[in-house]
Coordinates of N, CA and C in Angstrom, one line a residue:
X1449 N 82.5 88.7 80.6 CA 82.6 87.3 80.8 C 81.2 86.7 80.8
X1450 N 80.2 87.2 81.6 CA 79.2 86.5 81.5 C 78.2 86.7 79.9
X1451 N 78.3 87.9 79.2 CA 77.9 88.4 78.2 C 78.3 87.3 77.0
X1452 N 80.2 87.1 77.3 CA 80.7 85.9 76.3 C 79.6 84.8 76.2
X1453 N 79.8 84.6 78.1 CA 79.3 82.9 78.3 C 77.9 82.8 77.6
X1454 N 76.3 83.7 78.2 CA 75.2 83.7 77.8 C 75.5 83.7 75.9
X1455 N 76.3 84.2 75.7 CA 75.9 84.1 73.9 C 76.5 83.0 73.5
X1456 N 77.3 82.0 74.6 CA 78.0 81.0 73.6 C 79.4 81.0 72.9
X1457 N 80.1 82.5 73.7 CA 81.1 82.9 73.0 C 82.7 82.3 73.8
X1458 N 83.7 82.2 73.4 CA 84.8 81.6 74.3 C 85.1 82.5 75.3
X1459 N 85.6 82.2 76.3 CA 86.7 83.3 77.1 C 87.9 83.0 77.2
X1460 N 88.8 83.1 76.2 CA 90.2 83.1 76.3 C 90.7 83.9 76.8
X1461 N 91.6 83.8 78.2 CA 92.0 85.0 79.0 C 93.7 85.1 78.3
X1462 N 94.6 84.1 78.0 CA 96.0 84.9 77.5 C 96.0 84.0 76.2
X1463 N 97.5 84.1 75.9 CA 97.7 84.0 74.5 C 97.8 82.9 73.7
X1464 N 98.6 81.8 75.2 CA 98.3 80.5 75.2 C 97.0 79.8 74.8
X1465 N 96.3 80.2 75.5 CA 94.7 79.7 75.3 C 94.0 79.8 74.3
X1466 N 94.7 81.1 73.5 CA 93.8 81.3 72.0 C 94.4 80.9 71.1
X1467 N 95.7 80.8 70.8 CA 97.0 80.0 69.7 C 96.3 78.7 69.4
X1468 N 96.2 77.9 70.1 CA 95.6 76.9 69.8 C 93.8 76.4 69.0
X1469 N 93.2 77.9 68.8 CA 91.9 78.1 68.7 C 92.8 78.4 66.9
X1470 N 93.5 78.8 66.8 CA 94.2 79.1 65.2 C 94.0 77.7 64.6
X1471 N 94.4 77.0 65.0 CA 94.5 75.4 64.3 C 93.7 74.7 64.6
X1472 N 92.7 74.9 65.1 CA 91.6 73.7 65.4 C 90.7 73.9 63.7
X1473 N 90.1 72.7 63.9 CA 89.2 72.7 62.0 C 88.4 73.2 61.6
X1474 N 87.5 74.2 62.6 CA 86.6 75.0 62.2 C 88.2 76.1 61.5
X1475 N 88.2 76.5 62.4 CA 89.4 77.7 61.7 C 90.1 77.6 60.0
X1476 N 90.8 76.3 60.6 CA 91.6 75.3 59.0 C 90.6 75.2 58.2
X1477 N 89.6 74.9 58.5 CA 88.9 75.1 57.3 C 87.9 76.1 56.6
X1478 N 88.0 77.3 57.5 CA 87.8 78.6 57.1 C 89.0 79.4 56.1
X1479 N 89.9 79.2 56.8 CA 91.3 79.9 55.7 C 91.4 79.3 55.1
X1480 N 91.2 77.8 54.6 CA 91.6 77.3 53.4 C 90.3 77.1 52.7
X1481 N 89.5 77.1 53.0 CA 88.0 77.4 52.0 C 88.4 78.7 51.0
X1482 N 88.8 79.8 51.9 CA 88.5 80.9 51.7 C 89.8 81.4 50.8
X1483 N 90.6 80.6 50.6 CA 91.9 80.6 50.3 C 92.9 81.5 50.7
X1484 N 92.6 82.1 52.0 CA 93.4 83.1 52.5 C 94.9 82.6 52.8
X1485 N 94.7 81.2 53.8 CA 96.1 80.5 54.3 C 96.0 79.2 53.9
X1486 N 97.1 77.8 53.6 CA 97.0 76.6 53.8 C 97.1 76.3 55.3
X1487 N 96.6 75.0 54.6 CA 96.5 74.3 56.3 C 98.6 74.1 56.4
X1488 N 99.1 74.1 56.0 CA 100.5 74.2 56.5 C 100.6 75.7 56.6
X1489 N 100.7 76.6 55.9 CA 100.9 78.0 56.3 C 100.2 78.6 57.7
X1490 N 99.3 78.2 58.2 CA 98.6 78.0 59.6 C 98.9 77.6 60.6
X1491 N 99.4 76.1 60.3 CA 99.9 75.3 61.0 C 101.6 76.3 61.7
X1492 N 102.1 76.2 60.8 CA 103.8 77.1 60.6 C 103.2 78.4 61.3
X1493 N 102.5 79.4 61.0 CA 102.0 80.2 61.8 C 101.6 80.5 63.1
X1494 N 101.3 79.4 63.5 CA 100.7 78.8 64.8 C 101.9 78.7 65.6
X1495 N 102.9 77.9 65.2 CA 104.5 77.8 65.6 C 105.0 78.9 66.0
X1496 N 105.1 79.7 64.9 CA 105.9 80.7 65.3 C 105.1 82.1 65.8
X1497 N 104.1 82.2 66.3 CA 103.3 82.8 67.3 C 103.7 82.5 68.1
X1498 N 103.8 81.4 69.0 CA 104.2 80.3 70.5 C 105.3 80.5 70.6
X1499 N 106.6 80.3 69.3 CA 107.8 80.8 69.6 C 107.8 81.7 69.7
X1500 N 107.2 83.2 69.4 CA 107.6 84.4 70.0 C 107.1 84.8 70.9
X1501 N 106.0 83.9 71.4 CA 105.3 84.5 72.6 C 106.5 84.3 73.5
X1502 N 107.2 82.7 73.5 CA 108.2 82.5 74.4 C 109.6 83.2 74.4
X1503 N 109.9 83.7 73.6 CA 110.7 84.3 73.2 C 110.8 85.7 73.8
X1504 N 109.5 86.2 73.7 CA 109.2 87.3 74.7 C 109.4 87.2 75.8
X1505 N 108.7 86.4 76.3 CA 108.9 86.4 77.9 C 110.0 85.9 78.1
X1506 N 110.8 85.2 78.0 CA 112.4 84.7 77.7 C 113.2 86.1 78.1
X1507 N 113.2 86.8 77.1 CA 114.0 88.2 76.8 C 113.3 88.8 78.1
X1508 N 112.2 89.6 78.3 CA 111.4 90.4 79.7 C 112.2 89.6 80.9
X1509 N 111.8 87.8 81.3 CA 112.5 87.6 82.5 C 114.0 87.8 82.5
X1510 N 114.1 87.4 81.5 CA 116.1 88.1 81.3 C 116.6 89.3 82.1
X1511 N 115.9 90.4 81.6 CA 115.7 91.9 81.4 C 115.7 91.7 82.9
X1512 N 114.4 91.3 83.7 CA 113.9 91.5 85.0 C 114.6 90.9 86.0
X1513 N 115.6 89.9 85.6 CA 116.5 89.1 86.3 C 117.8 90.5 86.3
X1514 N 118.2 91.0 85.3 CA 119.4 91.8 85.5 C 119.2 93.1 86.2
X1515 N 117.7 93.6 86.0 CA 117.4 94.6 86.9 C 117.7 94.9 88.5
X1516 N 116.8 94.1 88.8 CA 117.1 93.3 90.1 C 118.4 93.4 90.4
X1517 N 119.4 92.6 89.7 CA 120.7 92.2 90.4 C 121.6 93.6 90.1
X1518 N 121.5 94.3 89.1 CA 122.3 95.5 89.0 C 121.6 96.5 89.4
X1519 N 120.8 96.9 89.4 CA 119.6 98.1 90.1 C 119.1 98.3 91.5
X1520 N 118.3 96.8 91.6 CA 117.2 97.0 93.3 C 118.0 96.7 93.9
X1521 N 119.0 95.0 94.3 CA 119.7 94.9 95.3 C 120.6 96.1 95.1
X1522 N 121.2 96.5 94.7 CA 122.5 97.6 94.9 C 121.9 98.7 95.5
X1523 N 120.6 99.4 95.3 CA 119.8 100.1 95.9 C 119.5 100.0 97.5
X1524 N 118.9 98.7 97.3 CA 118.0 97.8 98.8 C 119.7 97.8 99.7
X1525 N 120.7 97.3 99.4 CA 121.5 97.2 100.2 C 122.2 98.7 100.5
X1526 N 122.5 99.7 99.8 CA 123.1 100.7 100.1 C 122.3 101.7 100.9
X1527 N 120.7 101.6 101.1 CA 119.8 102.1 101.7 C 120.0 101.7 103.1
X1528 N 120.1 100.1 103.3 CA 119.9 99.7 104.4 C 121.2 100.0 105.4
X1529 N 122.4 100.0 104.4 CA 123.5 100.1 104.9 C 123.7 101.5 106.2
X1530 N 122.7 102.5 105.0 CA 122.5 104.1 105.6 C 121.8 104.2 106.9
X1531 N 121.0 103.1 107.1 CA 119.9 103.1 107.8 C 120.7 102.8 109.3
X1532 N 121.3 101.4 109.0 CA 122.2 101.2 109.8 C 123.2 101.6 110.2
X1533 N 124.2 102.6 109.4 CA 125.0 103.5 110.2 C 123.7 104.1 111.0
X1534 N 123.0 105.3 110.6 CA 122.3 105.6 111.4 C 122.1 105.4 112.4
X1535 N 121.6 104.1 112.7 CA 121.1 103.4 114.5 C 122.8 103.9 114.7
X1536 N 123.2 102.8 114.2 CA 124.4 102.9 115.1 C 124.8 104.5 115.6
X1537 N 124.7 105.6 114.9 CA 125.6 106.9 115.0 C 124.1 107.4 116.6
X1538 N 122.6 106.8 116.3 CA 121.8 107.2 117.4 C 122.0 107.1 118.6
X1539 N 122.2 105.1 118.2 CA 122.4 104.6 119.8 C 123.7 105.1 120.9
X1540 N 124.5 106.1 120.3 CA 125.5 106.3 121.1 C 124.3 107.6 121.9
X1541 N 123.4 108.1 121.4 CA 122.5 109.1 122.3 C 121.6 108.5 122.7
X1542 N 121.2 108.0 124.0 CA 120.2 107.2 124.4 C 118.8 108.5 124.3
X1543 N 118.8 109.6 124.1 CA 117.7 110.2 124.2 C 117.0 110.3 122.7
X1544 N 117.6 110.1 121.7 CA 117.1 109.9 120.7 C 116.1 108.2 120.8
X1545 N 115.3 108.6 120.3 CA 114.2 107.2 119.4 C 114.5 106.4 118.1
X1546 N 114.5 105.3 118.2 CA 115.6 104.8 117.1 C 114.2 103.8 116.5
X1547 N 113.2 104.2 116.8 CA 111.9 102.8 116.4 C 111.7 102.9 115.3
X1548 N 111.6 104.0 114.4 CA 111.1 104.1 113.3 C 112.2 103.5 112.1
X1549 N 113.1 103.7 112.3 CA 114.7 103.3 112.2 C 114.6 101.8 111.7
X1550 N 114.4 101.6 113.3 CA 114.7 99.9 113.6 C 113.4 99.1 112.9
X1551 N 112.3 99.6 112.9 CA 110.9 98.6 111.8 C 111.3 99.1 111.1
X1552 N 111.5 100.1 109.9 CA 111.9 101.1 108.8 C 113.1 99.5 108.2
X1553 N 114.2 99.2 109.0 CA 115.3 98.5 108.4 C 115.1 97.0 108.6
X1554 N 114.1 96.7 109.9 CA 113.5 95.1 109.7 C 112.6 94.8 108.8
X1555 N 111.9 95.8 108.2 CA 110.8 95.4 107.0 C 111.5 95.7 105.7
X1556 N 112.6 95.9 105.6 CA 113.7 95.9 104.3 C 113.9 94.9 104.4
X1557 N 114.7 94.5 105.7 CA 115.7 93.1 106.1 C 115.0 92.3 105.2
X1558 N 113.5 92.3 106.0 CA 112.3 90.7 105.0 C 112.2 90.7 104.2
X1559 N 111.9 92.4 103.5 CA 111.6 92.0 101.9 C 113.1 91.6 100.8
X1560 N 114.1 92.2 101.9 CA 114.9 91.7 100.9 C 115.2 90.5 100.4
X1561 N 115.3 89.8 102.0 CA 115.4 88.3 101.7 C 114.1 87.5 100.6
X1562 N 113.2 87.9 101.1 CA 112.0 87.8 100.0 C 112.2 87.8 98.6
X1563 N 113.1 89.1 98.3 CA 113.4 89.2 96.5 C 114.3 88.5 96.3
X1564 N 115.2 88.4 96.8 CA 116.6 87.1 96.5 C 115.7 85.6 96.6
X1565 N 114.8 85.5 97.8 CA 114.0 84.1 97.2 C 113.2 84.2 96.0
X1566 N 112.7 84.9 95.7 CA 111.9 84.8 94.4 C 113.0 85.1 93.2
X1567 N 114.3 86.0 93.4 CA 114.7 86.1 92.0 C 115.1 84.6 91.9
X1568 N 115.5 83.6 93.1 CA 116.3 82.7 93.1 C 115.6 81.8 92.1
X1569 N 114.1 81.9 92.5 CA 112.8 81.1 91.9 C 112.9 81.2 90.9
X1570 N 112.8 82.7 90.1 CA 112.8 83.0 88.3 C 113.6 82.7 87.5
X1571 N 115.3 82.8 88.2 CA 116.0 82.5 87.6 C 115.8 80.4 87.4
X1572 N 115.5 79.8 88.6 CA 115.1 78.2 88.2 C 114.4 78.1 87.4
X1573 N 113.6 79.0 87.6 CA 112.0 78.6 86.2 C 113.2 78.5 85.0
X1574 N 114.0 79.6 84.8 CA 114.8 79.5 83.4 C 115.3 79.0 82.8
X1575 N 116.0 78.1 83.9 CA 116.6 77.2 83.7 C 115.5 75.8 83.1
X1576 N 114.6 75.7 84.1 CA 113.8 74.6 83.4 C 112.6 75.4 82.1
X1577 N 112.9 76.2 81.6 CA 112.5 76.7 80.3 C 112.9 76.1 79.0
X1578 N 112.8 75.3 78.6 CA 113.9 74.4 77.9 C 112.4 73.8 76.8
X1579 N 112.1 73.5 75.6 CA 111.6 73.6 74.7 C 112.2 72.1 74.6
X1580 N 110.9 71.2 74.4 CA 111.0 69.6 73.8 C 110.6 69.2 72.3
X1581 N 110.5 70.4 71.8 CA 110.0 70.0 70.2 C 108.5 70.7 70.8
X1582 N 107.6 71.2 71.3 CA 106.5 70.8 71.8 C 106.0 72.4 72.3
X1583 N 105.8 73.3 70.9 CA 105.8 74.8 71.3 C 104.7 75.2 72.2
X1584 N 103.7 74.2 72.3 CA 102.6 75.0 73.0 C 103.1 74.6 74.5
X1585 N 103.6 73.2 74.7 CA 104.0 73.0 76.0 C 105.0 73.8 76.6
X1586 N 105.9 74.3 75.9 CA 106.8 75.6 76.1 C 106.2 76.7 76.5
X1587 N 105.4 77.4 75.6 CA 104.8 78.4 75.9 C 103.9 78.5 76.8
X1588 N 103.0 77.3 77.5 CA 102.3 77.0 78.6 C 103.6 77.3 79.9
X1589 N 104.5 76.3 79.6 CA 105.3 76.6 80.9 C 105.5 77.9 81.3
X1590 N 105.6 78.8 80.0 CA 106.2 80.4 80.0 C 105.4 80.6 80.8
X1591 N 103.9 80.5 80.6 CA 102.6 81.6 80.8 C 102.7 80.8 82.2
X1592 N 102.5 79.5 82.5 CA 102.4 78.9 84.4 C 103.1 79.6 84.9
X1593 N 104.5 79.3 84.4 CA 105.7 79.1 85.4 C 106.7 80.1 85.7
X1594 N 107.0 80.6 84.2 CA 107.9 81.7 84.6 C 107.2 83.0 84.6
X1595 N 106.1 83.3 83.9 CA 105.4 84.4 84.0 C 104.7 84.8 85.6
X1596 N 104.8 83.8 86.1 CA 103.5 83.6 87.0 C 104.6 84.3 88.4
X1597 N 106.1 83.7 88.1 CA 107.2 83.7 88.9 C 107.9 85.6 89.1
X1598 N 107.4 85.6 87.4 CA 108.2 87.2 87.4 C 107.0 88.2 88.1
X1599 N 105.5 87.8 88.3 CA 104.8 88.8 88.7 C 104.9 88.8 90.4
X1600 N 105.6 87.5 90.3 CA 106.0 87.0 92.0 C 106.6 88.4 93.1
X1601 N 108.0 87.9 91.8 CA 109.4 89.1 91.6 C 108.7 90.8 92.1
X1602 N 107.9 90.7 91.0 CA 107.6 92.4 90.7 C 106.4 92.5 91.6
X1603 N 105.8 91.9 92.7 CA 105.5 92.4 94.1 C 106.0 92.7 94.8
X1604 N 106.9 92.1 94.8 CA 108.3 92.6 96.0 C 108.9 93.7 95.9
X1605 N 109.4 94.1 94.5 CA 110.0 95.1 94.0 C 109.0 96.2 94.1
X1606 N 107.5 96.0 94.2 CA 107.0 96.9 93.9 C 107.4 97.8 95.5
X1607 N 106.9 96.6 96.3 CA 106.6 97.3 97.6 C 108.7 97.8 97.9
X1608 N 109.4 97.3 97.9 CA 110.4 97.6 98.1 C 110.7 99.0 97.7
X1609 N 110.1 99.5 96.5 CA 110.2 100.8 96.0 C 109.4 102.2 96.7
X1610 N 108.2 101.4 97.6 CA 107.7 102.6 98.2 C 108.5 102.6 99.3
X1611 N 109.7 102.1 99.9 CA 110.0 102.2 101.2 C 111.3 102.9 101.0
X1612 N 112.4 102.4 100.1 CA 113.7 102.8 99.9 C 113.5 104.3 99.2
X1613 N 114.4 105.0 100.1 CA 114.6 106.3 99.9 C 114.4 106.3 98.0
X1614 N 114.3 107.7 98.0 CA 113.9 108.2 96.1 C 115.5 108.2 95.6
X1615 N 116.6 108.7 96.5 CA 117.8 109.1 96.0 C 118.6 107.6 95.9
X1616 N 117.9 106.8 96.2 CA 118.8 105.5 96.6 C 118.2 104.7 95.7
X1617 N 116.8 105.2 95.1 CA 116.1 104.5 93.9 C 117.1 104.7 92.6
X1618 N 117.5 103.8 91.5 CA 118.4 104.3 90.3 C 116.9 104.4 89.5
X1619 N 115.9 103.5 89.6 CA 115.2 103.5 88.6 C 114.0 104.9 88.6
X1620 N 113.5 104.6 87.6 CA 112.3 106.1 87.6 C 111.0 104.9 87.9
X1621 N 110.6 106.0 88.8 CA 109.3 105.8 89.3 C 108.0 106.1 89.1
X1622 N 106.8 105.6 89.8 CA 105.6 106.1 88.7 C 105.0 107.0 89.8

């Protein structure tokens, strides 16, 4: 970054940021000097870059939304369920220790509620994903809002995965 900055060079960090560096006039009038592209074949290419960027992440939060709902909760809940018979089958022996247990299924309880607030989030972002004629404004919302929403998601999920048993995990792990 500093290397960029000192020479004068841009720092475009995602995809959004540089799409629009395709159509500005130095560019347009590099490919069409050179007669590689017209300025419409550029323009039209610029489009449908933005549309697939959104398109991507469309399909992934999709993907990441059904995971979740057919995979982690079914997991997160059938773990905790185990946990909880457990106390319950301990507390009938007061000499057993049930602490590990009981924080072990209160720090599930939170994150669970946690992933149902955030899926609740990603799935809204999707709903307001909705395209005005106005692809870069779409694809900005992608990269703010729903992108920003699904990395939200997949902290939760992350940490939820080191805690719920391996046998109760469906998915593969790293």
């Amino acid at each position: 970054v500093k290397e960029a900055e000192r020479r004068g060079l841009a720092n475009l960090k995602t995809t959004v940021e540089a799409l629009p560096v395709f159509v500005s006039p130095k560019v347009v009038d590099l490919f069409t000097k050179h007669r590689v592209l017209t300025e419409s074949e550029i323009h039209s290419r610029y489009e449908i870059l933005l549309e697939n960027y959104c398109k991507t992440l469309h399909i992934e939060a999709l993907t990441m939304i059904d995971m979740v709902k057919k995979n982690i909760i079914p997991s997160c809940v059938k773990y905790q369920n185990d946990l909880a018979e457990l106390l319950e089958r301990k507390s009938a022996h007061k000499e057993f220790s049930m602490a590990m247990e009981k924080r072990l299924l209160s720090k599930l309880s939170s994150l669970s509620e946690a992933l149902m607030d955030k899926l609740d989030t990603l799935e809204n972002s999707m709903l307001g994903a909705r395209t005005n004629g106005n692809p870069l404004a779409a694809a900005e919302y992608y990269r703010n809002t729903v992108f920003r929403d699904m990395t939200e998601l997949r902290m939760v999920v992350d940490e939820l995965e080191t805690l719920v048993g391996k046998e109760y995990w469906g998915l593969p792990t790293y």
